[in-house]
Amino acid sequence: MNNLSIFTTYIFLIIATGTCLLAIAAGAVGCITVLKGESLIGDAIGHASFPGVVLAFIIFLQRDPIILSLGALVCGILAYIVIQVVAKNSKLHFDAILAVVLSSFFGLGMVLKSYIQGNPMYVRVSQAGLQHYIFGQASYMLESEVKLIFFIALISISLIIIFFKEIKVFIFDETHSRLIGLNSKIIHFVILITTMSIIAIGLKVVGIILISSLLIVPAITAIQWSNKFSIVMIISGVMGGFSAVVGTYISTAYERMSTGPSIILVMTLISFVSLIIAPHGIVNQMRFKKNHKEKN
Amino acid sequence: MLLNMYELFLSSYWSLLILIVTSIACAIIGTFLVLRNLSMVSDAISHTILLGIVLAFFITRDISSPLLIIGAGLFGVITIFFTEVLSSTGLVKSDDSVGIVFPLFFSIAVLLITKYARNTHLDIDIILTGEVILAPLNTFDIFGYELPKAFVQMSIIIILNLIFVAVYYKELKITTFDKEFSIIAGFSPILLFYSLMTLASVTAVVAFDAVGAILVISFLITPPASSYLITKNLNKTIIVAVIYSIFNSIVGYMLAIMYNVSISGMTATVAGITFLLTVVFNKNGIITSCILRYKRRKKMFEDLLIVHIGNHLKDKEIDSELGTNSIYLHLNWKEEDFLKVARKLEVKKDIFVENNRYKLTENGLKRYEELYKTYIM
């Protein structure tokens, strides 16, 4: 296939639109979690949503991505609540709680998955799709899924724009946000719902394990370029979308390159380059140090 | 059913033994990971060793080669090194650097497998989720005994871990709890840190055979996390963690066989449940703190009432302040709440009613003076 003609094929357009929209929304929302210092929560929630996917399949006996994503969403929220309750009531470090919840939920997912594999009741319903949730399978994306992603991305981005000021205060000075009378519970809830729904719809595209990097990596790249929250968010979204398109192109143009990992690879490379050459990056830091020394 | 289970158990008891050995090895090293707040770092390791396994597999073309263990273990250390370098630049937090490095390595591993190793023995599903029931099938001979390979390997790892902990016990303790002091005392926390992480990643690599890369984290972290909640001494934390992990393995194994589901998954689930039970029921857990909060609340209301009565005993408006019909208005309580508190205090003989006014008894006066001293003076 000619390398340029790929851009106009139907499959490429569908997948690229889907992953691009997802990555833009994830990039924007990811800024919040990264700046709040909770970047690994995304990883934990991603793993913990797995039993929700399988349970939704067991209950409804179908592979409709909307239903499975809803299952993931519910399970992700449950995991989040467990994490918060345990964190409030024990002396354990937050890291350890994340690891425990992540692995226990994922273990439960494995149990449920092996249960339907060995059970004759579910033989008639194809369960081939469930495997995709672990590693992600963007190349089978359907138009309906792209619509779902578009819908969720639109809602999350508009929520962020509506509550932009409140979210900003909440992230950088939670005490102050409470003092000036903001209802931090509502903002927390908004952030939680947007993050969770993006994780839930992203699971099938990039998989449980890699979903967290869609949230973390663009945000970290963006932080190297600007000091302003709104600009960081925009850069992060654009960077996410760009990497998604490039990654999808690579996976379509070359045989046997999975889409999710290709996107992550592109993203991380951009991120490393930014860490070196961006205004806050290593090169500038060294130059600053050198200038400082010469002056003294 | 029971007989069936017994037969199944007899035919697969090696799986249980391998599971137990694996969980013990993980719990010993995991205790230090939990205490040093490295839990999510070890999660990252358990994913990135996949890249090590893949690369080593490309070189050796043999899934059972010991080189695979070394190569993959090395990769765990490389992961740590990368995250440390990245966070030492000060550009990203250590959490974030973990979040960048491990997806990168993992993506490369997945790409390599899907591109070049599709038809080989390297099944990504088995690597990630493991199947302990298959582990005993791979055996080799030692002194004429035919032993499962996973069992022998894991036993060696236990011995290695135990030797490491025993030899460096003092150093581990000091660097874990007081890094500055350890530097002053002349230990190198960095060297110890890297040896610990090497052991952790080698343990994870060997365990992946039996329990899979993702669930290794459950074996490493969950039992020590539960044990940390109920112990206060490093020795005991390790021992209780081992007990937890043995218990989880046995119960998880039994349940898994009963319902014919994934053994490692079930063990991780059981570990999560025992952890939650520990969180709820331990001495400082959710239940005790709820009870304490309730008791303190009750006592506070009683104290408030006594202080109120005491303060207004010589007041001009004593009738309205302490009158049985109006006192609750001055306290700004609901009438039924007030009556509950008042009745309790009357039973305790701290207050009594005289001429439709509340007054303090001698007991109550004593209590009032104590409260006055602690709170008001």
PDB file of C-alpha atoms in Angstrom, chain A residues 34-35 37 39-40 43 47 82 85-86 89-93 95-96 98-100 102-104 106-108 110-111 113-115 131 134-135 209-210 213 216-217 220 224 255-258 261-262 264-265 268 271-272 275 280-282 285, chain B residues 34 37-40 43 47 86 89 91-93 95-96 98-100 102-104 106-108 110-111 114-115 118 124-125 128-129 214-215 217-218 221-222 225 228-229 231 259-262 265-266 268-269 272 275-276 279 284 286 289:
ATOM      1  CA  VAL A  34      -0.490  14.541  37.316  1.00  0.00           C
ATOM      2  CA  LEU A  35      -0.483  18.029  38.835  1.00  0.00           C
ATOM      3  CA  GLY A  37       0.337  14.183  42.302  1.00  0.00           C
ATOM      4  CA  SER A  39      -0.589   9.951  38.527  1.00  0.00           C
ATOM      5  CA  LEU A  40      -0.415   6.305  39.539  1.00  0.00           C
ATOM      6  CA  ASP A  43      -2.740   2.794  36.576  1.00  0.00           C
ATOM      7  CA  HIS A  47      -6.150  -2.616  36.268  1.00  0.00           C
ATOM      8  CA  VAL A  82     -11.967   1.296  48.426  1.00  0.00           C
ATOM      9  CA  VAL A  85     -11.565   4.450  52.528  1.00  0.00           C
ATOM     10  CA  VAL A  86      -8.496   2.337  53.250  1.00  0.00           C
ATOM     11  CA  ASN A  89      -8.415   4.381  57.957  1.00  0.00           C
ATOM     12  CA  SER A  90      -4.952   2.885  57.934  1.00  0.00           C
ATOM     13  CA  LYS A  91      -1.364   3.920  58.399  1.00  0.00           C
ATOM     14  CA  LEU A  92      -0.299   2.354  55.117  1.00  0.00           C
ATOM     15  CA  HIS A  93       1.429   4.463  52.497  1.00  0.00           C
ATOM     16  CA  ASP A  95       1.497   3.433  47.162  1.00  0.00           C
ATOM     17  CA  ALA A  96       0.947   0.173  48.989  1.00  0.00           C
ATOM     18  CA  LEU A  98      -2.827   1.240  45.259  1.00  0.00           C
ATOM     19  CA  ALA A  99      -0.765  -1.891  44.672  1.00  0.00           C
ATOM     20  CA  VAL A 100      -3.010  -4.019  46.888  1.00  0.00           C
ATOM     21  CA  LEU A 102      -4.884  -3.066  41.801  1.00  0.00           C
ATOM     22  CA  SER A 103      -3.688  -6.633  42.182  1.00  0.00           C
ATOM     23  CA  SER A 104      -6.692  -7.925  44.105  1.00  0.00           C
ATOM     24  CA  PHE A 106      -7.148  -7.782  38.678  1.00  0.00           C
ATOM     25  CA  GLY A 107      -6.944 -11.190  40.343  1.00  0.00           C
ATOM     26  CA  LEU A 108     -10.711 -11.203  40.666  1.00  0.00           C
ATOM     27  CA  MET A 110      -8.715 -13.335  36.159  1.00  0.00           C
ATOM     28  CA  VAL A 111     -10.927 -15.580  38.284  1.00  0.00           C
ATOM     29  CA  LYS A 113     -12.457 -14.753  33.099  1.00  0.00           C
ATOM     30  CA  SER A 114     -11.302 -18.301  33.755  1.00  0.00           C
ATOM     31  CA  TYR A 115     -14.774 -19.050  35.127  1.00  0.00           C
ATOM     32  CA  GLN A 131      -9.001 -10.571  25.691  1.00  0.00           C
ATOM     33  CA  ILE A 134      -5.973  -6.488  28.620  1.00  0.00           C
ATOM     34  CA  PHE A 135      -3.734  -5.427  25.758  1.00  0.00           C
ATOM     35  CA  ILE A 209      -1.902  -1.893  31.357  1.00  0.00           C
ATOM     36  CA  LEU A 210      -1.135   1.024  29.080  1.00  0.00           C
ATOM     37  CA  SER A 213       0.263   6.391  30.171  1.00  0.00           C
ATOM     38  CA  ILE A 216       0.406  10.668  32.419  1.00  0.00           C
ATOM     39  CA  VAL A 217       2.831  11.032  29.513  1.00  0.00           C
ATOM     40  CA  ILE A 220       4.437  15.477  31.752  1.00  0.00           C
ATOM     41  CA  GLN A 224       8.102  21.018  30.368  1.00  0.00           C
ATOM     42  CA  GLU A 255       2.391  -5.059   9.529  1.00  0.00           C
ATOM     43  CA  ARG A 256       1.914  -6.469  13.008  1.00  0.00           C
ATOM     44  CA  MET A 257       2.443  -3.260  14.922  1.00  0.00           C
ATOM     45  CA  SER A 258      -0.216  -3.033  17.649  1.00  0.00           C
ATOM     46  CA  PRO A 261       1.859   0.301  22.112  1.00  0.00           C
ATOM     47  CA  SER A 262       2.800   2.271  18.950  1.00  0.00           C
ATOM     48  CA  ILE A 264       2.615   5.009  23.656  1.00  0.00           C
ATOM     49  CA  LEU A 265       6.000   4.668  21.987  1.00  0.00           C
ATOM     50  CA  THR A 268       7.124   8.666  25.192  1.00  0.00           C
ATOM     51  CA  SER A 271       8.171  13.273  26.015  1.00  0.00           C
ATOM     52  CA  PHE A 272      11.880  12.381  26.251  1.00  0.00           C
ATOM     53  CA  LEU A 275      12.482  16.646  28.757  1.00  0.00           C
ATOM     54  CA  HIS A 280      12.218  23.644  31.470  1.00  0.00           C
ATOM     55  CA  GLY A 281      14.291  20.775  30.120  1.00  0.00           C
ATOM     56  CA  ILE A 282      17.727  19.471  30.914  1.00  0.00           C
ATOM     57  CA  GLN A 285      18.805  23.835  33.144  1.00  0.00           C
TER      58      GLN A 285
ATOM     59  CA  VAL B  34       6.149  -1.940  51.421  1.00  0.00           C
ATOM     60  CA  ASN B  37       7.118   2.904  49.862  1.00  0.00           C
ATOM     61  CA  LEU B  38       8.260   1.083  46.751  1.00  0.00           C
ATOM     62  CA  SER B  39       5.034  -0.794  46.104  1.00  0.00           C
ATOM     63  CA  MET B  40       4.162   0.839  42.805  1.00  0.00           C
ATOM     64  CA  ASP B  43       4.466  -2.998  40.051  1.00  0.00           C
ATOM     65  CA  HIS B  47       5.680  -5.238  33.947  1.00  0.00           C
ATOM     66  CA  LEU B  86      14.604  10.665  35.541  1.00  0.00           C
ATOM     67  CA  THR B  89      16.734  15.614  37.128  1.00  0.00           C
ATOM     68  CA  LEU B  91      11.798  17.649  36.132  1.00  0.00           C
ATOM     69  CA  VAL B  92       9.296  14.991  37.115  1.00  0.00           C
ATOM     70  CA  LYS B  93       8.131  13.511  40.391  1.00  0.00           C
ATOM     71  CA  ASP B  95       5.634   8.711  40.707  1.00  0.00           C
ATOM     72  CA  ASP B  96       5.489  10.269  37.270  1.00  0.00           C
ATOM     73  CA  VAL B  98       7.551   5.378  37.104  1.00  0.00           C
ATOM     74  CA  GLY B  99       4.480   6.166  35.029  1.00  0.00           C
ATOM     75  CA  ILE B 100       6.599   7.087  32.002  1.00  0.00           C
ATOM     76  CA  PHE B 102       7.165   1.264  32.589  1.00  0.00           C
ATOM     77  CA  PRO B 103       4.622   1.811  29.777  1.00  0.00           C
ATOM     78  CA  LEU B 104       7.525   2.531  27.421  1.00  0.00           C
ATOM     79  CA  PHE B 106       6.068  -2.655  28.242  1.00  0.00           C
ATOM     80  CA  SER B 107       4.991  -1.241  24.863  1.00  0.00           C
ATOM     81  CA  ILE B 108       8.321  -2.185  23.324  1.00  0.00           C
ATOM     82  CA  VAL B 110       4.404  -6.086  23.319  1.00  0.00           C
ATOM     83  CA  LEU B 111       5.493  -4.753  19.930  1.00  0.00           C
ATOM     84  CA  THR B 114       3.540  -9.335  18.216  1.00  0.00           C
ATOM     85  CA  LYS B 115       6.005  -8.554  15.450  1.00  0.00           C
ATOM     86  CA  ARG B 118       4.111 -14.694  17.089  1.00  0.00           C
ATOM     87  CA  ILE B 124       2.094 -13.224  26.277  1.00  0.00           C
ATOM     88  CA  ASP B 125      -1.050 -14.332  28.057  1.00  0.00           C
ATOM     89  CA  LEU B 128       1.144 -12.009  32.268  1.00  0.00           C
ATOM     90  CA  THR B 129      -1.296 -14.201  34.095  1.00  0.00           C
ATOM     91  CA  ILE B 214       0.705  -8.843  36.966  1.00  0.00           C
ATOM     92  CA  LEU B 215      -0.223 -10.981  39.931  1.00  0.00           C
ATOM     93  CA  ILE B 217       2.604  -7.692  42.666  1.00  0.00           C
ATOM     94  CA  SER B 218      -0.185  -9.186  44.766  1.00  0.00           C
ATOM     95  CA  ILE B 221       2.772  -6.393  48.407  1.00  0.00           C
ATOM     96  CA  THR B 222      -0.546  -7.586  49.828  1.00  0.00           C
ATOM     97  CA  ALA B 225       0.697  -4.649  53.741  1.00  0.00           C
ATOM     98  CA  TYR B 228       2.198  -4.072  58.619  1.00  0.00           C
ATOM     99  CA  LEU B 229      -1.209  -3.059  59.931  1.00  0.00           C
ATOM    100  CA  THR B 231       2.611  -5.542  63.834  1.00  0.00           C
ATOM    101  CA  TYR B 259     -14.764 -23.780  41.131  1.00  0.00           C
ATOM    102  CA  ASN B 260     -12.260 -24.637  38.404  1.00  0.00           C
ATOM    103  CA  VAL B 261     -10.915 -21.106  38.006  1.00  0.00           C
ATOM    104  CA  SER B 262      -7.522 -19.421  37.794  1.00  0.00           C
ATOM    105  CA  GLY B 265      -6.163 -15.012  40.323  1.00  0.00           C
ATOM    106  CA  MET B 266      -8.054 -16.612  43.192  1.00  0.00           C
ATOM    107  CA  ALA B 268      -4.781 -12.614  44.680  1.00  0.00           C
ATOM    108  CA  THR B 269      -8.497 -12.176  45.355  1.00  0.00           C
ATOM    109  CA  GLY B 272      -7.307  -8.752  48.846  1.00  0.00           C
ATOM    110  CA  PHE B 275      -6.287  -7.416  53.581  1.00  0.00           C
ATOM    111  CA  LEU B 276      -9.679  -5.709  53.723  1.00  0.00           C
ATOM    112  CA  VAL B 279      -8.168  -3.078  57.642  1.00  0.00           C
ATOM    113  CA  ASN B 284      -6.736   0.627  64.958  1.00  0.00           C
ATOM    114  CA  ILE B 286     -12.318   1.044  60.852  1.00  0.00           C
ATOM    115  CA  SER B 289     -12.252   3.912  65.273  1.00  0.00           C
TER     116      SER B 289
END
